[in-house]
Amino acid sequence: MHIVVMPGDDIGPEITEVTMTLLEAVNRAYALGLEFEIVDVGMASFRKCGNTMPESAVEKALAADGVILGPCGMTLYPPREEGGINVPGTIRKRLELYANLRPARSRAGVPNARPGLDVLIARENTEGFYADRNMFMGIADFMPTEDVALSVRKITRAGSRRIAKVAFEYAARRRKNVSAVGKQHVLQVTDGLFMSEAYAQAEQHKDIAFREVDVDAMAADLYTRPQRYDVLLVTNMFGDILSNEACALSGGLGLAAALNMGDEHAIANAGHGSAPDLVGKGIANPSGLMLSVAMLMEWLGTRHKKSAFIDASRAIELALDAALADARARTPDLGGNGTTKTFAQAVTARVDAGELRATGTR
Ligand code: ATP
């Protein structure tokens, strides 16, 4: 299988390099037959061809079996008309990645992790309250008079249905529990439509427990009683906010993993940004991108019915659990003294040792 690797900007290349070393070890240990192609995007691409996201890079992503994308930082990009194109935004659109999956789990030994937290946020990725991009033409954040400002949230039946399906599919492989999050008594029409599709899926999956929860209650519950929740089905902006909260409750942004997926494509793309303050210091935490790659392996294994990929995904998770439990190995954002490289070596060594070879899913 062909995997396109786009290192991105700022800490992107540093965390991508060590994540690839881990993935090569997994590729060997589980005989996955992965081949990798590095494709420059962001400033590395701009310096070569005057465009941060050239069409050739999009085509390579479209042709690949899977994509690994390091964080991209827009701060140094020139204006759009001069070649500064939003990399993740373009890939999301062109590969039709409508689901943003964000897991958050507390792990043994990780400081400040909320015990009992183990959720997967299934966040709709294409519409909602992103008023600067949710319309066909123009933007939905505007002033009809000089003293009135309005934003419009877009919710569609098709968009709600496809993310609801993904949430139930993932719940079937986890603890069989979906909570749809919104504020239907206030946003009666838009959340009404979103929730109607969630209820329709619940009808079709009687073996999966389902409930509707207000977003404000969920914000508190994730802190006070996270063990109640498994998969959270959420509209775009509420999902963005809740996934950052859940990530902080799992220990911090360095652990933020994400899989962006659609019907045909998926990209592993850490849930944090490009952290320009850490560039070149060698201390960025690669865990988020490594966990995203584990999600991509699981997606490939499920899609192609190849259990070795599921085992490989589980092995990455277990190796990370073991390395994160070791205070000496952890990077400074999690209270350790490790560097990006030494931490990654601690993870990779556990895969190389083969001691974590596991079968079966969670
Ligand atoms: P974006 O807008 O691109 O999402 P952001 O401005 O919200 O980015 P991030 O780049 O995600 O912010 O990170 C905020 C801060 O969190 C960083 O400046 C950094 O200090 C810390 N951080 C983020 N990712 C990591 C990581 N992988 N390892 C260590 N610290 C991190």
PDB file of C-alpha atoms in Angstrom, residues 2-8 12 16-17 19-20 23-24 35-41 60-61 64 66-70 268 289 293 296:
ATOM      1  CA  HIS A   2       1.128   3.459  -0.857  1.00  0.00           C
ATOM      2  CA  ILE A   3       1.253   6.068   1.907  1.00  0.00           C
ATOM      3  CA  VAL A   4       1.892   9.731   1.106  1.00  0.00           C
ATOM      4  CA  VAL A   5       3.703  11.607   3.887  1.00  0.00           C
ATOM      5  CA  MET A   6       3.444  15.397   4.077  1.00  0.00           C
ATOM      6  CA  PRO A   7       5.670  16.705   6.884  1.00  0.00           C
ATOM      7  CA  GLY A   8       4.061  20.187   7.124  1.00  0.00           C
ATOM      8  CA  GLY A  12       5.672  19.162  11.592  1.00  0.00           C
ATOM      9  CA  THR A  16       6.849  13.391  11.271  1.00  0.00           C
ATOM     10  CA  GLU A  17      10.434  12.124  11.016  1.00  0.00           C
ATOM     11  CA  THR A  19       6.719   8.990  13.597  1.00  0.00           C
ATOM     12  CA  MET A  20       7.986   7.523  10.314  1.00  0.00           C
ATOM     13  CA  LEU A  23       5.878   3.283  11.387  1.00  0.00           C
ATOM     14  CA  GLU A  24       8.787   1.653   9.562  1.00  0.00           C
ATOM     15  CA  GLU A  35       5.611   2.060   0.824  1.00  0.00           C
ATOM     16  CA  PHE A  36       6.143   5.699   1.630  1.00  0.00           C
ATOM     17  CA  GLU A  37       6.411   8.783  -0.533  1.00  0.00           C
ATOM     18  CA  ILE A  38       7.401  12.133   0.988  1.00  0.00           C
ATOM     19  CA  VAL A  39       5.516  15.043  -0.591  1.00  0.00           C
ATOM     20  CA  ASP A  40       6.355  18.624   0.382  1.00  0.00           C
ATOM     21  CA  VAL A  41       3.528  20.979   1.336  1.00  0.00           C
ATOM     22  CA  LYS A  60      -0.714  12.378  -4.968  1.00  0.00           C
ATOM     23  CA  ALA A  61      -2.955  12.445  -1.902  1.00  0.00           C
ATOM     24  CA  ALA A  64      -2.618   7.234  -2.180  1.00  0.00           C
ATOM     25  CA  GLY A  66      -3.583   6.800   3.014  1.00  0.00           C
ATOM     26  CA  VAL A  67      -1.985  10.136   3.905  1.00  0.00           C
ATOM     27  CA  ILE A  68       0.038  11.282   6.909  1.00  0.00           C
ATOM     28  CA  LEU A  69       0.000  15.058   7.296  1.00  0.00           C
ATOM     29  CA  GLY A  70       2.106  16.903   9.867  1.00  0.00           C
ATOM     30  CA  ALA A 268      -3.696  10.953   9.876  1.00  0.00           C
ATOM     31  CA  LEU A 289       0.802  12.206  15.279  1.00  0.00           C
ATOM     32  CA  VAL A 293      -1.098   7.022  12.458  1.00  0.00           C
ATOM     33  CA  LEU A 296      -5.001   5.336  10.016  1.00  0.00           C
TER      34      LEU A 296
END
